[in-house]
């Protein structure tokens, strides 16, 4: 394209963002288990070692807790570390450092330090990987004052959120999604930011608002197509950043449709969907009736058996059926043809990772 | 409460050791063969090449003793007497699986055989194994727990924390570090300031022994000798067993073309292949009989997995709580 835009894969957008920032600012460095091997975190750190050398791109021992503390210390000293984890589950070993130091140091120190670190993590949708490798734990981090959380759903936002996260003076958690890595979008060539606190309306509609989180945006867009065939016009909103969360855009949409389905890529209890629903209820109180419904992971750990796993995750079919029921409460229940509810990239995906 | 029992470990038997390593090898080869068919929808971390350690450690153990494994746990599970049919069915995601389709390859468990299960999060099982051992001590069962971990797991904070606690409380734990030199693709040189793992462990007051060629019989004898004292409250021991992962980190293939490790190293280790080394000690006819029995058992297990039913969809919600 003439204006410096081209189609790029999500995974390549991630490494391009880091490369641009490392070239611009020599305080940026990237480390984490496996970032420098030939698989380079599913390809998302590809080329960085060759370009920036092993002082700025390096692996670590399997010591997530200590390495998070190291990132925090380096950030306090003026560096801008990016700490990469191949799976979100491993952030649980970093919780103490993230919760007790990173997110509150600025405040506790009376403004004397900054912790400009980025933590990259990836959700691994199951494919039989079981309960410990299929978790989306964003809500744990949304809970913390002082933490920012981005959950980009496409290559354009993956690049823009990463750059924004690196430039941010606070700890930022990037929640990426394994199944989004091969998906393509139009991405600008130079550096740009997708800043915290601005949701995007991805598709306009009249009858029902669907809010998707992370890859649920993609599934919600597919659901919206299925709904259109059934005569329901769905608006789809991507919050992009979960903390700080722009609920204003969601409220505006809900004010028109009065019907909101929140599709989270995680459990519902105390999750992102609960927060969005609470904000809607607070903002729209006294403006007449509003209906809110949520879909997300089943309230169980993720089972590996394919039969059970299918029932664990929301899919475009379950999203569409729930949205239809909201939009047309008096019509008989409707669900799209199961064959139409699978996403192309899910069909393509083969294990092990 | 059962009283502390001390018993003499059973005698070494080359045929038993051979059967155990050959059986694990063949099971994993079969898993690798089936894998591309997509019937096994669970990422497999094969221990091909490393089987001799699990067998050496588990052979002298008794049913009351327990093992704690890693996500590379097929060998541990089988060596300790985990049910092969149930393992195969678990890999296929069937209702008859050892975790009823809720664990997968990385989480083989058989509490009847005292296989304590595995975790996909590196190192997390190490303190859990110590806790299980502490309960044995408190309840005076005389049982020990063999806790398997990789060289990578030794870098996690909970590893030294557990060593200290186990030594302090003289817990009956056999820590077995299967040191294959890599964590995924990262070699030790990028992760350890020195390779003196045993020296590090000894500073906690834990006797530590290094096996440079992972000889199954030698490891077996070492454990057999250590057991009586451990059962009587002698406290933990540590083994570092150098070994080689023949296949890729996860999946059925190899990764020698990837530039981070060489085929020459594989060849070196293949000369010490426990299946070959132990097989050579046996009479040819006996060996052939054992091999045939293993093949029959394996074929039956695959058939069991294939023909077993899927879990019912409502099983998604069972066992969230006890
Ligand atoms: C806490 C944690 N960090 C990172 C990983 C990713 N990971 C999976 S296996 C592995 C390598 C572990 O190596 P080692 O303990 O030596 O065992 P091996 O695979 O060699 O048997 C890593 C880093 C993980 N599963 N858990």
XYZ file of C-alpha atoms and ligand atoms in Angstrom:
701
model
C 0.000 0.000 0.000
C 1.216 3.512 -0.810
C 0.898 4.969 2.682
C 3.345 2.580 4.319
C 0.703 0.073 5.351
C 0.867 -3.621 4.609
C -0.580 -6.838 5.825
C 1.364 -8.334 8.698
C 0.902 -11.297 11.008
C 0.237 -10.621 14.681
C 3.390 -12.475 15.647
C 5.543 -10.389 13.302
C 3.893 -7.185 14.450
C 5.049 -7.994 17.987
C 8.705 -8.349 17.059
C 8.552 -5.349 14.743
C 7.262 -3.195 17.599
C 10.102 -4.258 19.888
C 12.716 -3.807 17.148
C 11.548 -0.251 16.474
C 11.671 0.652 20.145
C 15.021 -1.010 20.768
C 16.475 0.924 17.864
C 14.980 4.165 19.147
C 15.898 3.779 22.813
C 18.967 1.919 24.019
C 17.451 1.566 27.473
C 15.013 -1.013 26.123
C 16.116 -4.615 26.530
C 14.321 -7.923 26.218
C 14.802 -11.035 28.275
C 13.016 -14.185 29.335
C 13.256 -17.937 28.972
C 13.719 -19.007 25.359
C 13.589 -15.532 23.808
C 16.884 -16.203 22.014
C 16.440 -19.746 20.731
C 15.539 -20.711 17.177
C 11.839 -20.892 17.975
C 12.033 -17.380 19.488
C 8.766 -17.528 21.465
C 6.649 -18.763 18.560
C 8.553 -16.318 16.352
C 7.546 -13.223 18.296
C 11.160 -12.322 19.180
C 12.598 -13.393 15.831
C 15.547 -11.374 14.580
C 16.034 -9.367 17.766
C 19.108 -11.243 19.001
C 20.838 -10.928 15.616
C 20.077 -7.255 15.453
C 20.625 -6.091 19.019
C 23.060 -8.624 20.459
C 23.043 -10.869 23.473
C 23.491 -8.077 25.998
C 20.065 -6.747 25.116
C 18.314 -9.985 24.148
C 18.957 -12.911 26.448
C 17.491 -15.982 28.075
C 17.290 -16.565 31.819
C 17.343 -19.435 34.256
C 13.917 -20.859 35.105
C 13.543 -18.309 37.860
C 10.460 -16.255 37.068
C 10.035 -14.779 40.517
C 13.616 -13.498 40.788
C 13.707 -12.396 37.141
C 10.638 -10.241 37.700
C 12.401 -8.613 40.612
C 15.442 -8.090 38.395
C 13.242 -6.377 35.807
C 11.768 -4.155 38.482
C 15.195 -3.200 39.805
C 16.496 -2.445 36.326
C 13.423 -0.354 35.606
C 13.880 1.605 38.812
C 17.443 2.286 37.674
C 16.215 3.811 34.433
C 16.145 0.888 32.023
C 13.049 -0.257 30.152
C 12.957 -4.049 30.417
C 10.608 -6.312 28.495
C 10.222 -9.621 30.319
C 8.755 -12.348 28.137
C 6.882 -15.482 29.226
C 5.903 -18.138 26.756
C 2.719 -18.760 28.723
C 0.518 -16.692 30.979
C 0.413 -19.487 33.563
C 4.025 -18.802 34.544
C 3.117 -15.309 35.712
C 1.786 -16.988 38.817
C 5.414 -17.436 39.885
C 5.899 -13.669 39.474
C 2.852 -12.627 41.454
C 4.636 -11.499 44.575
C 6.996 -9.197 42.701
C 4.251 -7.868 40.432
C 1.659 -7.344 43.152
C 3.830 -6.267 46.051
C 6.552 -4.311 44.305
C 5.997 -3.444 40.643
C 2.453 -2.161 40.844
C 2.847 -0.087 43.979
C 6.473 1.065 44.100
C 5.718 4.436 42.527
C 3.057 5.122 45.120
C 4.888 3.669 48.105
C 8.018 5.626 47.298
C 6.048 8.859 47.183
C 6.699 9.270 43.478
C 10.474 8.870 43.682
C 10.709 5.893 41.308
C 9.166 4.687 38.088
C 8.818 1.047 37.076
C 8.623 1.206 33.275
C 8.609 -2.520 32.597
C 6.643 -4.614 30.161
C 5.605 -8.181 30.919
C 4.662 -10.141 27.810
C 2.522 -13.242 28.286
C 0.634 -15.570 26.012
C -2.591 -17.450 26.520
C -2.363 -20.972 25.150
C -5.776 -22.199 24.044
C -5.884 -25.736 25.026
C -5.482 -28.386 22.311
C -5.185 -30.883 25.095
C -2.671 -28.872 27.046
C -4.762 -29.120 30.139
C -5.655 -26.984 33.073
C -2.280 -25.339 33.689
C -1.577 -24.285 30.106
C -4.868 -22.828 28.995
C -5.555 -20.005 31.382
C -6.434 -16.396 30.765
C -5.636 -14.648 34.012
C -5.988 -11.005 33.003
C -8.525 -10.213 35.684
C -5.941 -10.877 38.415
C -3.871 -8.036 37.035
C -6.782 -5.721 36.244
C -7.406 -5.767 39.979
C -4.181 -3.932 40.831
C -3.915 -0.157 41.026
C -0.675 0.839 39.342
C -0.799 -1.940 36.719
C -1.854 -1.574 33.113
C -3.138 -4.471 31.035
C -3.408 -4.671 27.251
C -5.160 -7.494 25.371
C -4.742 -6.737 21.660
C -6.955 -8.809 19.362
C -5.252 -8.114 16.030
C -1.852 -7.405 14.501
C -2.376 -3.647 14.264
C -3.166 -3.337 17.952
C -0.486 -5.846 18.929
C 2.132 -3.521 17.503
C 0.581 -0.303 18.758
C -0.084 -1.631 22.266
C 3.444 -3.034 22.524
C 4.983 0.300 21.601
C 2.662 2.119 23.969
C 3.569 -0.360 26.716
C 7.308 0.099 26.206
C 6.969 3.883 26.311
C 4.702 3.810 29.339
C 6.343 4.719 32.642
C 4.349 2.083 34.515
C 4.388 -1.698 34.643
C 2.308 -2.976 31.752
C 1.123 -6.519 31.193
C 0.649 -7.590 27.586
C -1.804 -10.437 27.244
C -1.358 -12.020 23.854
C -3.196 -14.976 22.416
C -1.512 -17.946 20.824
C -4.290 -18.477 18.298
C -4.099 -14.884 17.144
C -0.407 -15.153 16.252
C -0.922 -16.242 12.625
C -3.802 -13.835 11.992
C -3.124 -10.918 9.669
C -4.139 -7.282 9.654
C -3.131 -4.060 7.967
C -0.251 -2.616 9.974
C 1.511 0.726 9.539
C 5.224 0.538 8.898
C 6.626 3.099 11.326
C 6.167 3.338 15.066
C 2.716 4.245 16.357
C 0.900 3.738 19.621
C -2.477 2.282 20.479
C -2.738 4.107 23.779
C -4.338 2.852 26.991
C -7.940 3.746 27.643
C -9.626 3.808 24.260
C -12.011 1.054 23.196
C -12.845 0.512 19.532
C -16.173 -0.170 17.881
C -15.188 -2.878 15.398
C -18.577 -3.245 13.809
C -21.640 -1.054 14.086
C -25.037 -2.522 14.875
C -28.450 -1.667 16.252
C -29.887 -4.573 18.173
C -27.280 -5.819 20.591
C -23.790 -4.844 21.790
C -21.180 -7.570 22.026
C -18.001 -6.808 23.944
C -15.176 -9.253 23.241
C -11.937 -9.699 25.154
C -8.735 -10.726 23.361
C -9.509 -13.438 20.793
C -13.169 -13.306 21.757
C -13.293 -10.178 19.597
C -12.563 -12.357 16.583
C -15.135 -14.894 17.665
C -17.665 -12.115 18.321
C -17.142 -10.704 14.825
C -17.811 -14.139 13.388
C -20.885 -14.405 15.629
C -22.056 -11.019 14.320
C -21.942 -12.374 10.758
C -24.004 -15.376 11.794
C -26.440 -13.084 13.601
C -26.766 -10.888 10.524
C -27.942 -13.935 8.593
C -30.566 -14.431 11.293
C -31.708 -10.817 11.055
C -29.959 -9.443 14.139
C -27.658 -6.434 13.856
C -24.844 -6.681 16.413
C -22.365 -4.008 17.410
C -18.965 -5.409 18.389
C -16.611 -3.567 20.728
C -12.978 -4.354 21.496
C -11.785 -2.748 24.755
C -8.155 -3.324 23.590
C -6.821 -2.240 26.987
C -8.394 -3.847 30.023
C -6.682 -1.511 32.484
C -7.228 1.349 32.261
C -10.518 0.294 30.726
C -12.476 2.658 28.487
C -15.991 1.702 29.490
C -17.393 4.966 28.064
C -17.448 3.561 24.519
C -19.254 0.462 25.781
C -21.725 2.567 27.767
C -22.463 4.706 24.689
C -23.281 1.623 22.662
C -25.361 0.097 25.453
C -27.302 3.343 25.761
C -28.583 2.711 22.219
C -29.002 -1.053 22.156
C -29.895 -1.583 25.855
C -28.630 -5.120 25.388
C -25.063 -6.147 26.077
C -23.344 -9.494 25.759
C -19.852 -9.663 27.207
C -17.733 -12.478 25.784
C -14.673 -12.971 27.915
C -11.699 -15.102 27.250
C -11.603 -16.229 30.847
C -13.786 -17.219 33.775
C -16.726 -15.030 34.707
C -16.397 -14.868 38.505
C -14.770 -11.574 39.478
C -13.488 -11.369 35.928
C -13.223 -8.717 33.229
C -16.849 -9.341 32.304
C -17.964 -8.720 35.887
C -16.140 -5.387 35.863
C -17.654 -4.328 32.547
C -21.127 -5.365 33.682
C -20.750 -3.439 36.935
C -19.652 -0.308 35.129
C -22.609 -0.553 32.745
C -25.009 -0.977 35.628
C -23.537 2.018 37.433
C -23.395 4.264 34.393
C -26.844 3.465 33.071
C -28.710 3.294 36.364
C -31.943 5.241 36.153
C -31.975 5.360 32.354
C -34.429 2.530 31.903
C -34.006 -1.179 31.559
C -30.777 -2.736 30.358
C -30.032 -6.385 29.878
C -26.581 -7.791 30.380
C -25.417 -11.327 29.729
C -21.988 -12.898 29.933
C -20.257 -15.836 28.307
C -16.777 -17.119 29.072
C -14.904 -20.207 30.155
C -16.968 -22.832 31.931
C -16.442 -22.519 35.706
C -14.015 -25.453 35.672
C -10.319 -25.917 34.991
C -9.724 -26.508 31.270
C -9.919 -30.238 30.492
C -7.748 -31.702 27.724
C -10.184 -34.302 26.389
C -11.460 -32.815 23.099
C -15.067 -33.593 23.916
C -14.929 -31.709 27.205
C -12.735 -28.952 25.913
C -15.250 -28.033 23.217
C -17.806 -27.421 25.909
C -15.346 -25.380 27.971
C -14.823 -22.517 25.522
C -17.326 -20.064 24.109
C -17.338 -20.113 20.309
C -19.029 -18.028 17.623
C -22.053 -20.314 17.881
C -22.541 -19.959 21.618
C -21.905 -16.210 21.390
C -24.378 -15.807 18.549
C -27.031 -17.877 20.318
C -26.681 -15.851 23.529
C -26.792 -12.546 21.631
C -29.837 -13.677 19.672
C -31.678 -14.557 22.868
C -30.920 -11.063 24.193
C -31.947 -9.329 20.963
C -35.106 -11.349 20.364
C -36.395 -12.474 23.748
C -39.779 -13.418 22.308
C -38.537 -15.423 19.319
C -37.906 -19.153 19.624
C -34.357 -20.007 20.632
C -31.921 -19.997 17.727
C -28.418 -21.299 17.264
C -26.366 -21.220 14.093
C -25.430 -24.335 12.173
C -22.540 -25.906 14.164
C -20.487 -26.270 10.978
C -20.516 -22.477 10.607
C -19.348 -21.805 14.128
C -15.767 -22.913 13.795
C -13.136 -20.359 12.977
C -10.770 -21.035 10.151
C -7.665 -20.616 12.269
C -8.974 -23.032 14.860
C -9.489 -25.657 12.221
C -5.949 -25.156 10.994
C -4.343 -25.305 14.403
C -2.459 -28.536 15.108
C -0.488 -29.360 18.207
C 1.616 -29.597 20.135
C 1.589 -25.854 20.630
C -1.748 -45.612 62.404
C 0.627 -47.997 60.650
C 3.914 -48.449 62.454
C 7.217 -47.788 60.744
C 8.107 -50.860 58.792
C 11.543 -51.524 57.578
C 12.025 -54.141 54.952
C 14.946 -55.304 52.922
C 14.706 -53.981 49.344
C 13.947 -56.684 46.814
C 16.869 -58.251 44.984
C 18.219 -56.921 41.721
C 16.952 -58.785 38.660
C 18.342 -57.955 35.202
C 15.253 -59.327 33.464
C 12.959 -57.098 35.511
C 15.066 -54.022 34.772
C 15.201 -54.860 31.073
C 11.475 -55.420 30.860
C 10.789 -52.092 32.525
C 13.029 -49.977 30.261
C 12.045 -51.791 27.088
C 8.374 -51.429 27.942
C 8.670 -47.671 28.472
C 10.678 -47.301 25.271
C 8.136 -49.189 23.218
C 5.188 -47.328 24.726
C 6.745 -44.001 23.855
C 7.749 -45.108 20.379
C 4.163 -46.132 19.841
C 2.949 -42.777 21.150
C 5.283 -41.072 18.669
C 3.944 -43.279 15.868
C 0.293 -42.570 16.653
C 0.822 -38.880 17.336
C 0.660 -37.534 13.783
C -2.752 -39.178 13.338
C -4.130 -36.520 15.693
C -5.763 -39.170 17.878
C -3.558 -38.098 20.768
C -4.620 -34.530 21.338
C -2.228 -33.751 24.154
C 1.307 -32.411 23.842
C 3.709 -35.264 24.598
C 7.117 -34.809 26.199
C 8.899 -38.065 25.483
C 11.532 -39.482 27.794
C 13.059 -41.759 25.148
C 16.706 -42.147 26.144
C 16.073 -41.179 29.760
C 14.016 -44.250 30.801
C 16.841 -45.927 32.694
C 16.779 -43.379 35.489
C 13.114 -43.821 36.361
C 13.538 -47.583 36.237
C 16.701 -47.551 38.340
C 15.085 -45.406 41.008
C 11.689 -47.116 41.053
C 12.811 -50.742 40.877
C 13.737 -51.087 44.578
C 10.696 -49.090 45.746
C 7.709 -50.774 47.314
C 4.046 -50.137 46.548
C 3.755 -47.924 49.663
C 6.475 -45.624 48.314
C 5.455 -42.784 46.052
C 6.849 -41.019 43.008
C 6.349 -37.470 41.895
C 7.012 -36.777 38.220
C 7.314 -33.994 35.728
C 5.330 -33.284 32.552
C 7.959 -35.565 30.962
C 6.417 -38.223 33.142
C 5.531 -41.283 31.046
C 8.618 -43.163 32.268
C 8.077 -42.288 35.915
C 4.434 -43.322 35.729
C 5.151 -46.668 34.124
C 8.248 -47.436 36.189
C 6.281 -47.029 39.410
C 3.472 -49.278 38.229
C 0.979 -46.830 36.745
C -1.705 -48.541 34.654
C -0.712 -48.640 30.972
C -4.251 -48.913 29.623
C -5.315 -45.908 31.660
C -2.280 -43.945 30.493
C -2.992 -44.608 26.839
C -6.658 -43.738 27.271
C -5.649 -40.501 28.985
C -3.532 -39.509 25.994
C -6.552 -40.158 23.785
C -8.745 -38.039 26.091
C -11.042 -40.934 26.937
C -13.239 -41.454 29.971
C -11.174 -44.490 30.995
C -8.011 -42.378 31.196
C -6.047 -42.238 34.431
C -7.403 -38.729 35.029
C -10.657 -39.378 33.120
C -9.562 -37.112 30.296
C -8.906 -34.187 32.611
C -5.143 -34.471 32.890
C -3.594 -35.350 29.566
C -0.061 -36.477 28.851
C 1.504 -33.901 31.166
C -0.546 -34.950 34.195
C -0.401 -38.729 34.504
C -1.563 -39.853 37.885
C -2.330 -43.164 39.583
C -2.883 -42.758 43.301
C -3.450 -46.520 43.681
C 0.128 -47.072 42.540
C 1.297 -44.009 44.486
C 2.130 -42.056 41.348
C 1.513 -38.576 42.698
C 1.033 -36.847 39.406
C 2.856 -34.210 37.511
C 2.659 -30.524 36.826
C 3.124 -28.588 33.626
C 4.558 -25.721 35.636
C 8.215 -26.529 36.124
C 9.336 -27.159 39.693
C 5.914 -26.895 41.292
C 5.794 -30.568 42.234
C 9.018 -30.482 44.235
C 7.613 -29.003 47.478
C 4.414 -31.010 47.036
C 6.469 -34.198 47.005
C 8.185 -33.040 50.180
C 4.803 -32.442 51.778
C 3.701 -35.938 50.855
C 6.919 -37.213 52.399
C 6.324 -35.162 55.534
C 2.945 -36.850 55.929
C 4.675 -40.247 55.686
C 6.985 -39.194 58.467
C 4.170 -37.820 60.623
C 2.110 -40.965 60.098
C 5.141 -43.200 60.537
C 4.465 -45.251 57.409
C 8.134 -45.764 56.633
C 7.381 -44.881 53.004
C 9.640 -42.681 50.914
C 8.880 -40.343 48.033
C 11.031 -40.214 44.900
C 10.768 -36.728 43.457
C 11.856 -36.406 39.815
C 12.850 -33.042 38.433
C 14.764 -31.663 35.482
C 17.904 -29.554 35.545
C 15.706 -26.584 34.684
C 13.509 -27.152 37.698
C 16.542 -26.785 39.951
C 16.563 -23.082 39.036
C 13.140 -22.389 40.465
C 13.049 -20.798 43.890
C 10.940 -23.584 45.363
C 13.745 -26.085 44.723
C 16.317 -24.699 47.211
C 13.476 -23.764 49.533
C 12.345 -27.380 49.537
C 15.864 -28.759 49.968
C 16.312 -26.697 53.075
C 13.001 -27.773 54.534
C 13.451 -31.441 53.660
C 16.910 -31.468 55.239
C 15.722 -29.565 58.297
C 12.902 -32.030 58.934
C 14.764 -35.110 57.712
C 12.023 -35.917 55.247
C 12.139 -39.228 53.367
C 12.592 -37.765 49.881
C 14.806 -39.027 47.100
C 15.393 -35.998 44.904
C 16.284 -37.195 41.413
C 17.511 -34.567 38.999
C 17.384 -35.875 35.430
C 19.992 -33.603 33.953
C 19.680 -33.742 30.177
C 21.571 -30.496 29.753
C 18.713 -28.537 28.222
C 15.623 -26.680 29.233
C 13.605 -26.711 26.016
C 16.493 -25.506 23.807
C 18.544 -23.585 26.335
C 21.773 -25.350 27.364
C 23.117 -25.346 30.910
C 25.858 -22.902 29.964
C 23.239 -20.195 29.497
C 21.517 -20.975 32.787
C 24.042 -22.099 35.405
C 27.017 -20.137 36.720
C 28.657 -23.471 37.628
C 27.700 -27.081 37.041
C 28.361 -28.044 40.645
C 24.789 -28.928 41.416
C 25.665 -31.691 43.879
C 27.972 -29.337 45.728
C 25.171 -26.811 46.026
C 22.820 -29.447 47.376
C 25.378 -30.734 49.891
C 25.493 -27.360 51.600
C 22.018 -28.164 52.914
C 23.412 -31.283 54.536
C 21.891 -33.599 51.948
C 24.084 -36.413 50.603
C 24.331 -35.923 46.850
C 25.601 -38.342 44.217
C 26.316 -37.690 40.567
C 25.804 -40.425 37.945
C 27.567 -39.402 34.778
C 26.271 -42.177 32.536
C 22.885 -42.882 34.077
C 23.609 -46.590 34.379
C 20.309 -48.170 35.408
C 21.795 -50.931 37.532
C 24.123 -48.553 39.365
C 21.320 -46.149 40.163
C 19.199 -49.058 41.307
C 21.839 -50.324 43.692
C 22.408 -46.867 45.093
C 18.719 -46.472 45.925
C 18.424 -49.988 47.331
C 21.301 -49.249 49.696
C 19.897 -45.901 50.791
C 16.342 -47.042 51.472
C 16.638 -48.760 54.881
C 18.151 -45.689 56.531
C 15.664 -43.361 54.853
C 12.751 -45.423 56.112
C 14.088 -44.982 59.627
C 14.255 -41.191 59.469
C 17.672 -40.694 57.892
C 16.495 -37.760 55.823
C 16.633 -36.911 52.144
C 19.162 -37.887 49.497
C 19.871 -36.297 46.150
C 20.881 -37.834 42.820
C 22.018 -35.954 39.775
C 21.779 -38.258 36.751
C 23.292 -37.001 33.536
C 21.226 -38.127 30.586
C 20.094 -37.220 27.070
C 16.720 -36.434 25.630
C 16.785 -38.188 22.278
C 13.710 -36.499 20.866
C 12.591 -32.901 20.700
C 11.376 -31.125 23.848
C 7.723 -31.600 23.032
C 6.290 -33.735 20.266
C 7.387 -36.915 18.537
C 10.169 -35.564 16.302
C 13.870 -34.867 16.684
C 15.539 -31.480 16.700
C 19.145 -32.087 15.742
C 18.875 -29.971 12.616
C 17.982 -26.916 14.676
C 21.589 -26.036 15.379
C 21.573 -26.100 19.163
C 22.668 -29.692 19.669
C 24.443 -32.265 17.601
C 23.759 -35.756 16.344
C 27.242 -36.731 17.546
C 26.109 -36.225 21.138
C 23.091 -38.398 20.467
C 25.342 -41.143 19.089
C 27.455 -40.974 22.245
C 24.430 -41.493 24.423
C 22.953 -44.145 22.173
C 26.003 -46.269 22.971
C 24.794 -46.252 26.585
C 21.192 -46.957 25.622
C 19.737 -48.686 28.706
C 17.541 -50.892 26.550
C 20.583 -52.261 24.732
C 22.864 -52.398 27.771
C 20.338 -54.294 29.873
C 19.180 -56.449 26.960
C 22.694 -57.725 26.396
C 22.779 -59.178 29.887
C 19.876 -61.483 29.114
C 19.608 -64.863 27.544
C 18.312 -64.402 23.960
C 15.243 -66.546 24.413
C 14.190 -64.834 27.606
C 14.661 -61.467 25.938
C 12.519 -62.513 22.985
C 9.756 -63.684 25.303
C 9.797 -60.417 27.214
C 9.735 -58.422 23.972
C 6.760 -60.357 22.685
C 4.861 -59.899 25.942
C 5.473 -56.161 25.804
C 4.193 -55.951 22.224
C 1.025 -57.791 23.122
C 0.420 -55.622 26.162
C 1.036 -52.473 24.144
C -1.286 -53.458 21.321
C -3.981 -54.204 23.866
C -3.488 -50.806 25.521
C -3.812 -48.934 22.228
C -6.923 -50.929 21.433
C -8.290 -50.152 24.884
C -7.737 -46.430 24.321
C -9.210 -46.512 20.814
C -12.351 -48.348 21.848
C -12.955 -46.540 25.139
C -15.822 -44.045 25.289
C -15.450 -40.279 25.378
C -16.319 -38.614 28.651
C -19.920 -37.479 28.800
C -20.253 -33.706 28.270
C -21.618 -33.267 31.799
C -18.292 -34.561 33.116
C -16.959 -31.083 32.337
C -18.484 -30.015 35.650
C -17.627 -32.984 37.838
C -14.774 -32.891 40.324
C -14.360 -29.129 40.398
C -14.881 -29.541 44.108
C -14.428 -32.582 46.310
C 7.491 -22.252 35.703
C 7.684 -22.618 34.291
N 8.490 -21.867 33.519
C 8.682 -22.180 32.231
C 8.065 -23.258 31.683
C 8.277 -23.615 30.223
N 8.999 -24.866 30.169
C 8.370 -26.027 29.977
S 9.405 -27.301 30.026
C 10.743 -26.316 30.280
C 12.112 -26.895 30.396
C 12.386 -27.509 31.708
O 13.607 -28.141 31.644
P 14.030 -29.247 32.666
O 13.516 -28.940 34.027
O 15.489 -29.414 32.541
O 13.262 -30.563 32.195
P 13.333 -31.341 30.805
O 12.264 -30.762 29.923
O 14.699 -31.170 30.250
O 12.991 -32.741 31.143
C 10.351 -24.993 30.321
C 11.260 -23.886 30.480
C 7.198 -24.009 32.508
N 6.498 -25.048 32.035
N 7.029 -23.677 33.791
